[in-house]
Structures are given as C-alpha cells and as structure tokens.
Amino acid sequence: MTAVLFDFSGTLFRVESTETWLRAVLAEARVVLSEQEFTKTAQALEAAGALPGGAAPQHVPAELAAVWEVRDRTPEEHRAAFTGLSRRVPLPDPRLHDALYERHMSPDAWTPYPDAAEVLGALRERGIGVGVVSNIGWDLRPVFRAHGLDRYVDTYVLSYEHRMHKPDPRLFAAACADLGADPREVLMVGDDRRADGGAAALGCAVHFVDHLPADRRPDGLRPVLDLVR
C-alpha cells in the first residue's frame, strides 16, 4: 500500500454525545431546563437524528426526505437537513436550533479516537500518503488542526467541495490523484459499508471500523498498520 484514505466521523473522530451537545449550547445561551426537561429534550433530539455524526434519524419526515438524500452535497443542504430534524423538537428559543448546528462544527465537539494520532504518525514515518475522504457539509480542517492531527494529512476530499458524495467513486479517485497513488495500492478505512465501500469500485482495498464512542474503541485503527505492510 502506498496510501491510506480515512473517513472522518466514526473513523478518526467521534462527535460528542447528544447530552453534552445540548448542555453546551444551553449553557452558552444561558437557558436553564429542569433535569426532566433536559433529559426529554436530549432523547428527542437523538431520536430525530439532529446531531450530525450522531445517531441516525429514527424517521425522516416526508418534507425533509429530498434534502436528506443530498445533505452532504452543499453546506446549505447540510444545514437545512439537520436543522430541519432539530426543529422537530421544541426548544425554549427557536434560535437554539441554529446554535446546535453551529456547535457541532466546533473542534470542542469532536474527540479523536485514542489511537488516531499513533496510527497516523506511524503512516507518516513509513512514507505512506494519508487522505481524508468525508461526506460532510462544512470544513473539518480546523478540527484536525485543533487536535494536532492536520500535520499527518496530505489531502482532504470533502463532499461539499466536490458537489458529490460517497459512494461515488470519483471522490476516492480525486483523493488518489492528489496523493499520486494507484487506487490498487490504496486502503480506504471507514465505518459505513455502503459509503466507504464505494472505494472498492476503483480497486482500493477497504477496511471497516466500528462507529463507537471513543472510550469504547481504544485500538480500532491499529489493524491498519498491519494491513499496509
């Protein structure tokens, strides 16, 4: 292998819990809910799938179905899809829905998996190119910089910047081209069998990890080092 491509959410980073996400936004807005109200609201937001990178929606309303299908194509569609889901849940102030969306783009909302720096650093030492290929509606580079992982990444291929999303093989092809790598010598690492599995159409090897909370997946990325030998 001459290069490794990684997904972002659920692969290299994990988003904070719905409870932490909501609590941070309420604190910033100085809005107080009783514990009962808070718990009920957090559970409703999680069921709605309102936190990008968190639990999938239990149900996508008909009026959001179209934008949900293309949510990773543009920043506007991404925001519309997730704030649309959030607005299914009553909040004390309507402005909190946009505040929740803004919060999820903050580096503070994301935690690298415990072995991410170790694995990325080892790949760099071996001279193996590293790319991040993500279905996303916003610029995740500041998250990598804030957590000290940007120095290990050679290229970012983000769906909203290319107006297409995984599993479209053109995204993986763009990353391989950026790295000057033959797709047949590239490993794609991700947590979504459909989206990340799209790399196989180019001849890339594919390895899947479990999308778990960071403290429950301490070494899920380490097998990558064996796969690239």
PDB file of N, CA and C in Angstrom, residues 3-97:
ATOM      1  N   ALA A   3      -0.787   4.399   0.032  1.00  0.00           N
ATOM      2  CA  ALA A   3      -1.597   5.461   0.645  1.00  0.00           C
ATOM      3  C   ALA A   3      -2.779   4.856   1.388  1.00  0.00           C
ATOM      4  N   VAL A   4      -3.259   5.605   2.377  1.00  0.00           N
ATOM      5  CA  VAL A   4      -4.447   5.206   3.136  1.00  0.00           C
ATOM      6  C   VAL A   4      -5.409   6.386   3.163  1.00  0.00           C
ATOM      7  N   LEU A   5      -6.663   6.110   2.860  1.00  0.00           N
ATOM      8  CA  LEU A   5      -7.730   7.104   2.944  1.00  0.00           C
ATOM      9  C   LEU A   5      -8.580   6.795   4.164  1.00  0.00           C
ATOM     10  N   PHE A   6      -8.956   7.826   4.887  1.00  0.00           N
ATOM     11  CA  PHE A   6      -9.768   7.660   6.091  1.00  0.00           C
ATOM     12  C   PHE A   6     -11.052   8.473   5.981  1.00  0.00           C
ATOM     13  N   ASP A   7     -12.123   7.906   6.469  1.00  0.00           N
ATOM     14  CA  ASP A   7     -13.339   8.656   6.746  1.00  0.00           C
ATOM     15  C   ASP A   7     -13.081   9.517   7.990  1.00  0.00           C
ATOM     16  N   PHE A   8     -13.954  10.468   8.232  1.00  0.00           N
ATOM     17  CA  PHE A   8     -13.809  11.370   9.383  1.00  0.00           C
ATOM     18  C   PHE A   8     -14.626  10.895  10.582  1.00  0.00           C
ATOM     19  N   SER A   9     -15.933  11.122  10.536  1.00  0.00           N
ATOM     20  CA  SER A   9     -16.796  10.839  11.687  1.00  0.00           C
ATOM     21  C   SER A   9     -16.996   9.342  11.875  1.00  0.00           C
ATOM     22  N   GLY A  10     -16.717   8.859  13.069  1.00  0.00           N
ATOM     23  CA  GLY A  10     -16.869   7.455  13.374  1.00  0.00           C
ATOM     24  C   GLY A  10     -15.658   6.632  13.002  1.00  0.00           C
ATOM     25  N   THR A  11     -14.659   7.278  12.398  1.00  0.00           N
ATOM     26  CA  THR A  11     -13.447   6.574  11.986  1.00  0.00           C
ATOM     27  C   THR A  11     -12.227   7.171  12.678  1.00  0.00           C
ATOM     28  N   LEU A  12     -11.926   8.435  12.399  1.00  0.00           N
ATOM     29  CA  LEU A  12     -10.817   9.111  13.079  1.00  0.00           C
ATOM     30  C   LEU A  12     -11.287   9.917  14.287  1.00  0.00           C
ATOM     31  N   PHE A  13     -12.501  10.458  14.203  1.00  0.00           N
ATOM     32  CA  PHE A  13     -13.065  11.284  15.277  1.00  0.00           C
ATOM     33  C   PHE A  13     -14.459  10.794  15.627  1.00  0.00           C
ATOM     34  N   ARG A  14     -14.849  11.083  16.856  1.00  0.00           N
ATOM     35  CA  ARG A  14     -16.208  10.801  17.318  1.00  0.00           C
ATOM     36  C   ARG A  14     -16.816  12.099  17.846  1.00  0.00           C
ATOM     37  N   VAL A  15     -18.037  12.387  17.437  1.00  0.00           N
ATOM     38  CA  VAL A  15     -18.728  13.563  17.926  1.00  0.00           C
ATOM     39  C   VAL A  15     -19.163  13.335  19.375  1.00  0.00           C
ATOM     40  N   GLU A  16     -19.328  14.424  20.106  1.00  0.00           N
ATOM     41  CA  GLU A  16     -19.778  14.340  21.494  1.00  0.00           C
ATOM     42  C   GLU A  16     -21.182  13.745  21.575  1.00  0.00           C
ATOM     43  N   SER A  17     -21.581  13.348  22.771  1.00  0.00           N
ATOM     44  CA  SER A  17     -22.919  12.784  22.953  1.00  0.00           C
ATOM     45  C   SER A  17     -23.975  13.868  22.772  1.00  0.00           C
ATOM     46  N   THR A  18     -25.186  13.439  22.505  1.00  0.00           N
ATOM     47  CA  THR A  18     -26.293  14.387  22.354  1.00  0.00           C
ATOM     48  C   THR A  18     -26.479  15.202  23.623  1.00  0.00           C
ATOM     49  N   GLU A  19     -26.313  14.556  24.778  1.00  0.00           N
ATOM     50  CA  GLU A  19     -26.480  15.261  26.056  1.00  0.00           C
ATOM     51  C   GLU A  19     -25.432  16.359  26.214  1.00  0.00           C
ATOM     52  N   THR A  20     -24.172  16.054  25.908  1.00  0.00           N
ATOM     53  CA  THR A  20     -23.101  17.048  26.029  1.00  0.00           C
ATOM     54  C   THR A  20     -23.310  18.178  25.038  1.00  0.00           C
ATOM     55  N   TRP A  21     -23.722  17.828  23.841  1.00  0.00           N
ATOM     56  CA  TRP A  21     -24.002  18.813  22.779  1.00  0.00           C
ATOM     57  C   TRP A  21     -25.084  19.794  23.218  1.00  0.00           C
ATOM     58  N   LEU A  22     -26.183  19.263  23.703  1.00  0.00           N
ATOM     59  CA  LEU A  22     -27.290  20.122  24.134  1.00  0.00           C
ATOM     60  C   LEU A  22     -26.904  20.940  25.351  1.00  0.00           C
ATOM     61  N   ARG A  23     -26.229  20.328  26.303  1.00  0.00           N
ATOM     62  CA  ARG A  23     -25.867  21.037  27.534  1.00  0.00           C
ATOM     63  C   ARG A  23     -24.944  22.219  27.232  1.00  0.00           C
ATOM     64  N   ALA A  24     -23.998  22.037  26.303  1.00  0.00           N
ATOM     65  CA  ALA A  24     -23.061  23.109  25.963  1.00  0.00           C
ATOM     66  C   ALA A  24     -23.789  24.292  25.338  1.00  0.00           C
ATOM     67  N   VAL A  25     -24.754  24.008  24.466  1.00  0.00           N
ATOM     68  CA  VAL A  25     -25.482  25.088  23.801  1.00  0.00           C
ATOM     69  C   VAL A  25     -26.398  25.814  24.782  1.00  0.00           C
ATOM     70  N   LEU A  26     -27.046  25.085  25.650  1.00  0.00           N
ATOM     71  CA  LEU A  26     -27.905  25.736  26.657  1.00  0.00           C
ATOM     72  C   LEU A  26     -27.084  26.607  27.590  1.00  0.00           C
ATOM     73  N   ALA A  27     -25.905  26.129  27.975  1.00  0.00           N
ATOM     74  CA  ALA A  27     -25.054  26.907  28.865  1.00  0.00           C
ATOM     75  C   ALA A  27     -24.591  28.193  28.189  1.00  0.00           C
ATOM     76  N   GLU A  28     -24.204  28.095  26.918  1.00  0.00           N
ATOM     77  CA  GLU A  28     -23.753  29.269  26.176  1.00  0.00           C
ATOM     78  C   GLU A  28     -24.885  30.290  26.046  1.00  0.00           C
ATOM     79  N   ALA A  29     -26.105  29.805  25.861  1.00  0.00           N
ATOM     80  CA  ALA A  29     -27.263  30.693  25.706  1.00  0.00           C
ATOM     81  C   ALA A  29     -27.868  31.103  27.045  1.00  0.00           C
ATOM     82  N   ARG A  30     -27.348  30.545  28.121  1.00  0.00           N
ATOM     83  CA  ARG A  30     -27.852  30.819  29.479  1.00  0.00           C
ATOM     84  C   ARG A  30     -29.334  30.452  29.594  1.00  0.00           C
ATOM     85  N   VAL A  31     -29.644  29.315  29.027  1.00  0.00           N
ATOM     86  CA  VAL A  31     -31.002  28.782  29.117  1.00  0.00           C
ATOM     87  C   VAL A  31     -30.976  27.606  30.080  1.00  0.00           C
ATOM     88  N   VAL A  32     -31.890  27.606  31.025  1.00  0.00           N
ATOM     89  CA  VAL A  32     -31.922  26.561  32.049  1.00  0.00           C
ATOM     90  C   VAL A  32     -33.170  25.701  31.856  1.00  0.00           C
ATOM     91  N   LEU A  33     -32.950  24.394  31.823  1.00  0.00           N
ATOM     92  CA  LEU A  33     -34.050  23.433  31.799  1.00  0.00           C
ATOM     93  C   LEU A  33     -33.970  22.583  33.054  1.00  0.00           C
ATOM     94  N   SER A  34     -35.104  22.142  33.524  1.00  0.00           N
ATOM     95  CA  SER A  34     -35.078  21.176  34.616  1.00  0.00           C
ATOM     96  C   SER A  34     -34.433  19.894  34.097  1.00  0.00           C
ATOM     97  N   GLU A  35     -33.943  19.063  35.005  1.00  0.00           N
ATOM     98  CA  GLU A  35     -33.305  17.817  34.572  1.00  0.00           C
ATOM     99  C   GLU A  35     -34.275  16.944  33.790  1.00  0.00           C
ATOM    100  N   GLN A  36     -35.534  16.957  34.205  1.00  0.00           N
ATOM    101  CA  GLN A  36     -36.537  16.170  33.487  1.00  0.00           C
ATOM    102  C   GLN A  36     -36.723  16.693  32.067  1.00  0.00           C
ATOM    103  N   GLU A  37     -36.826  18.019  31.924  1.00  0.00           N
ATOM    104  CA  GLU A  37     -36.976  18.622  30.601  1.00  0.00           C
ATOM    105  C   GLU A  37     -35.741  18.381  29.745  1.00  0.00           C
ATOM    106  N   PHE A  38     -34.575  18.513  30.380  1.00  0.00           N
ATOM    107  CA  PHE A  38     -33.327  18.312  29.650  1.00  0.00           C
ATOM    108  C   PHE A  38     -33.247  16.884  29.100  1.00  0.00           C
ATOM    109  N   THR A  39     -33.514  15.923  29.943  1.00  0.00           N
ATOM    110  CA  THR A  39     -33.445  14.523  29.524  1.00  0.00           C
ATOM    111  C   THR A  39     -34.420  14.234  28.395  1.00  0.00           C
ATOM    112  N   LYS A  40     -35.633  14.739  28.535  1.00  0.00           N
ATOM    113  CA  LYS A  40     -36.656  14.521  27.500  1.00  0.00           C
ATOM    114  C   LYS A  40     -36.226  15.156  26.171  1.00  0.00           C
ATOM    115  N   THR A  41     -35.664  16.361  26.238  1.00  0.00           N
ATOM    116  CA  THR A  41     -35.246  17.061  25.024  1.00  0.00           C
ATOM    117  C   THR A  41     -34.072  16.358  24.368  1.00  0.00           C
ATOM    118  N   ALA A  42     -33.090  15.941  25.153  1.00  0.00           N
ATOM    119  CA  ALA A  42     -31.931  15.241  24.601  1.00  0.00           C
ATOM    120  C   ALA A  42     -32.347  13.939  23.928  1.00  0.00           C
ATOM    121  N   GLN A  43     -33.243  13.228  24.553  1.00  0.00           N
ATOM    122  CA  GLN A  43     -33.711  11.967  23.965  1.00  0.00           C
ATOM    123  C   GLN A  43     -34.460  12.215  22.660  1.00  0.00           C
ATOM    124  N   ALA A  44     -35.246  13.285  22.626  1.00  0.00           N
ATOM    125  CA  ALA A  44     -35.998  13.605  21.412  1.00  0.00           C
ATOM    126  C   ALA A  44     -35.063  14.018  20.274  1.00  0.00           C
ATOM    127  N   LEU A  45     -34.029  14.787  20.599  1.00  0.00           N
ATOM    128  CA  LEU A  45     -33.056  15.195  19.575  1.00  0.00           C
ATOM    129  C   LEU A  45     -32.307  13.984  19.032  1.00  0.00           C
ATOM    130  N   GLU A  46     -31.977  13.055  19.912  1.00  0.00           N
ATOM    131  CA  GLU A  46     -31.272  11.856  19.458  1.00  0.00           C
ATOM    132  C   GLU A  46     -32.169  11.008  18.562  1.00  0.00           C
ATOM    133  N   ALA A  47     -33.411  10.845  18.943  1.00  0.00           N
ATOM    134  CA  ALA A  47     -34.341  10.078  18.116  1.00  0.00           C
ATOM    135  C   ALA A  47     -34.550  10.742  16.754  1.00  0.00           C
ATOM    136  N   ALA A  48     -34.527  12.066  16.751  1.00  0.00           N
ATOM    137  CA  ALA A  48     -34.695  12.806  15.498  1.00  0.00           C
ATOM    138  C   ALA A  48     -33.473  12.718  14.607  1.00  0.00           C
ATOM    139  N   GLY A  49     -32.318  12.337  15.170  1.00  0.00           N
ATOM    140  CA  GLY A  49     -31.084  12.289  14.390  1.00  0.00           C
ATOM    141  C   GLY A  49     -30.541  13.666  14.088  1.00  0.00           C
ATOM    142  N   ALA A  50     -30.783  14.617  15.010  1.00  0.00           N
ATOM    143  CA  ALA A  50     -30.448  16.016  14.755  1.00  0.00           C
ATOM    144  C   ALA A  50     -28.966  16.338  14.895  1.00  0.00           C
ATOM    145  N   LEU A  51     -28.197  15.476  15.543  1.00  0.00           N
ATOM    146  CA  LEU A  51     -26.765  15.727  15.737  1.00  0.00           C
ATOM    147  C   LEU A  51     -25.972  15.092  14.601  1.00  0.00           C
ATOM    148  N   PRO A  52     -25.367  15.886  13.725  1.00  0.00           N
ATOM    149  CA  PRO A  52     -24.551  15.303  12.652  1.00  0.00           C
ATOM    150  C   PRO A  52     -23.395  14.487  13.236  1.00  0.00           C
ATOM    151  N   GLY A  53     -23.239  13.285  12.737  1.00  0.00           N
ATOM    152  CA  GLY A  53     -22.217  12.396  13.265  1.00  0.00           C
ATOM    153  C   GLY A  53     -22.709  11.546  14.411  1.00  0.00           C
ATOM    154  N   GLY A  54     -23.924  11.826  14.893  1.00  0.00           N
ATOM    155  CA  GLY A  54     -24.504  11.064  15.982  1.00  0.00           C
ATOM    156  C   GLY A  54     -25.429   9.978  15.447  1.00  0.00           C
ATOM    157  N   ALA A  55     -26.423   9.646  16.243  1.00  0.00           N
ATOM    158  CA  ALA A  55     -27.357   8.588  15.852  1.00  0.00           C
ATOM    159  C   ALA A  55     -28.134   8.981  14.603  1.00  0.00           C
ATOM    160  N   ALA A  56     -28.411   7.994  13.761  1.00  0.00           N
ATOM    161  CA  ALA A  56     -29.214   8.240  12.563  1.00  0.00           C
ATOM    162  C   ALA A  56     -30.661   8.509  12.958  1.00  0.00           C
ATOM    163  N   PRO A  57     -31.394   9.269  12.148  1.00  0.00           N
ATOM    164  CA  PRO A  57     -32.804   9.528  12.473  1.00  0.00           C
ATOM    165  C   PRO A  57     -33.606   8.236  12.524  1.00  0.00           C
ATOM    166  N   GLN A  58     -34.482   8.154  13.510  1.00  0.00           N
ATOM    167  CA  GLN A  58     -35.395   7.012  13.532  1.00  0.00           C
ATOM    168  C   GLN A  58     -36.409   7.115  12.407  1.00  0.00           C
ATOM    169  N   HIS A  59     -36.678   8.354  12.000  1.00  0.00           N
ATOM    170  CA  HIS A  59     -37.630   8.585  10.912  1.00  0.00           C
ATOM    171  C   HIS A  59     -37.302   9.924  10.269  1.00  0.00           C
ATOM    172  N   VAL A  60     -37.225   9.940   8.946  1.00  0.00           N
ATOM    173  CA  VAL A  60     -37.026  11.191   8.218  1.00  0.00           C
ATOM    174  C   VAL A  60     -38.379  11.659   7.698  1.00  0.00           C
ATOM    175  N   PRO A  61     -38.858  12.802   8.153  1.00  0.00           N
ATOM    176  CA  PRO A  61     -40.160  13.300   7.701  1.00  0.00           C
ATOM    177  C   PRO A  61     -40.206  13.470   6.188  1.00  0.00           C
ATOM    178  N   ALA A  62     -41.363  13.288   5.631  1.00  0.00           N
ATOM    179  CA  ALA A  62     -41.521  13.362   4.174  1.00  0.00           C
ATOM    180  C   ALA A  62     -41.030  14.694   3.617  1.00  0.00           C
ATOM    181  N   GLU A  63     -41.264  15.776   4.350  1.00  0.00           N
ATOM    182  CA  GLU A  63     -40.881  17.091   3.844  1.00  0.00           C
ATOM    183  C   GLU A  63     -39.366  17.311   3.851  1.00  0.00           C
ATOM    184  N   LEU A  64     -38.630  16.432   4.543  1.00  0.00           N
ATOM    185  CA  LEU A  64     -37.167  16.540   4.577  1.00  0.00           C
ATOM    186  C   LEU A  64     -36.482  15.450   3.760  1.00  0.00           C
ATOM    187  N   ALA A  65     -37.253  14.548   3.207  1.00  0.00           N
ATOM    188  CA  ALA A  65     -36.673  13.383   2.536  1.00  0.00           C
ATOM    189  C   ALA A  65     -35.740  13.775   1.396  1.00  0.00           C
ATOM    190  N   ALA A  66     -36.145  14.743   0.586  1.00  0.00           N
ATOM    191  CA  ALA A  66     -35.335  15.118  -0.570  1.00  0.00           C
ATOM    192  C   ALA A  66     -34.009  15.731  -0.152  1.00  0.00           C
ATOM    193  N   VAL A  67     -34.043  16.668   0.784  1.00  0.00           N
ATOM    194  CA  VAL A  67     -32.798  17.315   1.211  1.00  0.00           C
ATOM    195  C   VAL A  67     -31.936  16.351   2.012  1.00  0.00           C
ATOM    196  N   TRP A  68     -32.562  15.410   2.713  1.00  0.00           N
ATOM    197  CA  TRP A  68     -31.784  14.427   3.471  1.00  0.00           C
ATOM    198  C   TRP A  68     -30.936  13.570   2.541  1.00  0.00           C
ATOM    199  N   GLU A  69     -31.466  13.215   1.401  1.00  0.00           N
ATOM    200  CA  GLU A  69     -30.740  12.367   0.459  1.00  0.00           C
ATOM    201  C   GLU A  69     -29.486  13.046  -0.085  1.00  0.00           C
ATOM    202  N   VAL A  70     -29.483  14.373  -0.150  1.00  0.00           N
ATOM    203  CA  VAL A  70     -28.342  15.099  -0.734  1.00  0.00           C
ATOM    204  C   VAL A  70     -27.676  16.008   0.302  1.00  0.00           C
ATOM    205  N   ARG A  71     -27.839  15.694   1.576  1.00  0.00           N
ATOM    206  CA  ARG A  71     -27.397  16.589   2.646  1.00  0.00           C
ATOM    207  C   ARG A  71     -25.907  16.895   2.619  1.00  0.00           C
ATOM    208  N   ASP A  72     -25.107  16.008   2.062  1.00  0.00           N
ATOM    209  CA  ASP A  72     -23.658  16.215   2.070  1.00  0.00           C
ATOM    210  C   ASP A  72     -23.146  16.878   0.798  1.00  0.00           C
ATOM    211  N   ARG A  73     -24.047  17.345  -0.031  1.00  0.00           N
ATOM    212  CA  ARG A  73     -23.640  17.920  -1.318  1.00  0.00           C
ATOM    213  C   ARG A  73     -23.233  19.378  -1.214  1.00  0.00           C
ATOM    214  N   THR A  74     -23.914  20.139  -0.351  1.00  0.00           N
ATOM    215  CA  THR A  74     -23.592  21.560  -0.188  1.00  0.00           C
ATOM    216  C   THR A  74     -23.766  21.947   1.275  1.00  0.00           C
ATOM    217  N   PRO A  75     -23.099  23.026   1.721  1.00  0.00           N
ATOM    218  CA  PRO A  75     -23.301  23.496   3.095  1.00  0.00           C
ATOM    219  C   PRO A  75     -24.756  23.844   3.381  1.00  0.00           C
ATOM    220  N   GLU A  76     -25.420  24.427   2.401  1.00  0.00           N
ATOM    221  CA  GLU A  76     -26.804  24.845   2.598  1.00  0.00           C
ATOM    222  C   GLU A  76     -27.726  23.638   2.807  1.00  0.00           C
ATOM    223  N   GLU A  77     -27.513  22.594   2.013  1.00  0.00           N
ATOM    224  CA  GLU A  77     -28.347  21.404   2.151  1.00  0.00           C
ATOM    225  C   GLU A  77     -28.048  20.654   3.444  1.00  0.00           C
ATOM    226  N   HIS A  78     -26.803  20.663   3.846  1.00  0.00           N
ATOM    227  CA  HIS A  78     -26.428  20.007   5.100  1.00  0.00           C
ATOM    228  C   HIS A  78     -27.110  20.695   6.281  1.00  0.00           C
ATOM    229  N   ARG A  79     -27.022  22.017   6.312  1.00  0.00           N
ATOM    230  CA  ARG A  79     -27.654  22.773   7.398  1.00  0.00           C
ATOM    231  C   ARG A  79     -29.172  22.589   7.368  1.00  0.00           C
ATOM    232  N   ALA A  80     -29.753  22.652   6.186  1.00  0.00           N
ATOM    233  CA  ALA A  80     -31.210  22.523   6.076  1.00  0.00           C
ATOM    234  C   ALA A  80     -31.674  21.155   6.579  1.00  0.00           C
ATOM    235  N   ALA A  81     -30.927  20.113   6.245  1.00  0.00           N
ATOM    236  CA  ALA A  81     -31.327  18.767   6.653  1.00  0.00           C
ATOM    237  C   ALA A  81     -31.286  18.617   8.167  1.00  0.00           C
ATOM    238  N   PHE A  82     -30.192  19.030   8.777  1.00  0.00           N
ATOM    239  CA  PHE A  82     -30.040  18.782  10.210  1.00  0.00           C
ATOM    240  C   PHE A  82     -30.806  19.776  11.080  1.00  0.00           C
ATOM    241  N   THR A  83     -30.888  21.023  10.677  1.00  0.00           N
ATOM    242  CA  THR A  83     -31.724  21.939  11.460  1.00  0.00           C
ATOM    243  C   THR A  83     -33.199  21.595  11.244  1.00  0.00           C
ATOM    244  N   GLY A  84     -33.525  21.039  10.086  1.00  0.00           N
ATOM    245  CA  GLY A  84     -34.894  20.582   9.866  1.00  0.00           C
ATOM    246  C   GLY A  84     -35.273  19.472  10.827  1.00  0.00           C
ATOM    247  N   LEU A  85     -34.348  18.540  11.048  1.00  0.00           N
ATOM    248  CA  LEU A  85     -34.594  17.473  12.021  1.00  0.00           C
ATOM    249  C   LEU A  85     -34.668  18.040  13.435  1.00  0.00           C
ATOM    250  N   SER A  86     -33.766  18.955  13.738  1.00  0.00           N
ATOM    251  CA  SER A  86     -33.751  19.560  15.078  1.00  0.00           C
ATOM    252  C   SER A  86     -35.060  20.272  15.380  1.00  0.00           C
ATOM    253  N   ARG A  87     -35.593  20.949  14.390  1.00  0.00           N
ATOM    254  CA  ARG A  87     -36.822  21.724  14.600  1.00  0.00           C
ATOM    255  C   ARG A  87     -38.047  20.850  14.821  1.00  0.00           C
ATOM    256  N   ARG A  88     -37.889  19.573  14.675  1.00  0.00           N
ATOM    257  CA  ARG A  88     -38.976  18.660  15.043  1.00  0.00           C
ATOM    258  C   ARG A  88     -39.128  18.579  16.561  1.00  0.00           C
ATOM    259  N   VAL A  89     -38.104  19.075  17.260  1.00  0.00           N
ATOM    260  CA  VAL A  89     -38.084  19.012  18.724  1.00  0.00           C
ATOM    261  C   VAL A  89     -38.274  20.416  19.274  1.00  0.00           C
ATOM    262  N   PRO A  90     -39.282  20.670  20.101  1.00  0.00           N
ATOM    263  CA  PRO A  90     -39.488  22.007  20.662  1.00  0.00           C
ATOM    264  C   PRO A  90     -38.328  22.402  21.587  1.00  0.00           C
ATOM    265  N   LEU A  91     -37.827  23.636  21.420  1.00  0.00           N
ATOM    266  CA  LEU A  91     -36.787  24.189  22.284  1.00  0.00           C
ATOM    267  C   LEU A  91     -37.274  25.526  22.830  1.00  0.00           C
ATOM    268  N   PRO A  92     -36.746  25.966  23.969  1.00  0.00           N
ATOM    269  CA  PRO A  92     -37.239  27.200  24.602  1.00  0.00           C
ATOM    270  C   PRO A  92     -37.088  28.438  23.734  1.00  0.00           C
ATOM    271  N   ASP A  93     -36.080  28.431  22.853  1.00  0.00           N
ATOM    272  CA  ASP A  93     -35.835  29.573  21.974  1.00  0.00           C
ATOM    273  C   ASP A  93     -35.537  29.008  20.586  1.00  0.00           C
ATOM    274  N   PRO A  94     -36.255  29.446  19.549  1.00  0.00           N
ATOM    275  CA  PRO A  94     -36.026  28.912  18.199  1.00  0.00           C
ATOM    276  C   PRO A  94     -34.593  29.076  17.708  1.00  0.00           C
ATOM    277  N   ARG A  95     -33.886  30.083  18.239  1.00  0.00           N
ATOM    278  CA  ARG A  95     -32.506  30.307  17.804  1.00  0.00           C
ATOM    279  C   ARG A  95     -31.568  29.194  18.255  1.00  0.00           C
ATOM    280  N   LEU A  96     -32.010  28.404  19.190  1.00  0.00           N
ATOM    281  CA  LEU A  96     -31.167  27.314  19.682  1.00  0.00           C
ATOM    282  C   LEU A  96     -30.932  26.248  18.619  1.00  0.00           C
ATOM    283  N   HIS A  97     -31.823  26.133  17.671  1.00  0.00           N
ATOM    284  CA  HIS A  97     -31.635  25.128  16.620  1.00  0.00           C
ATOM    285  C   HIS A  97     -30.397  25.448  15.786  1.00  0.00           C
TER     286      HIS A  97
END
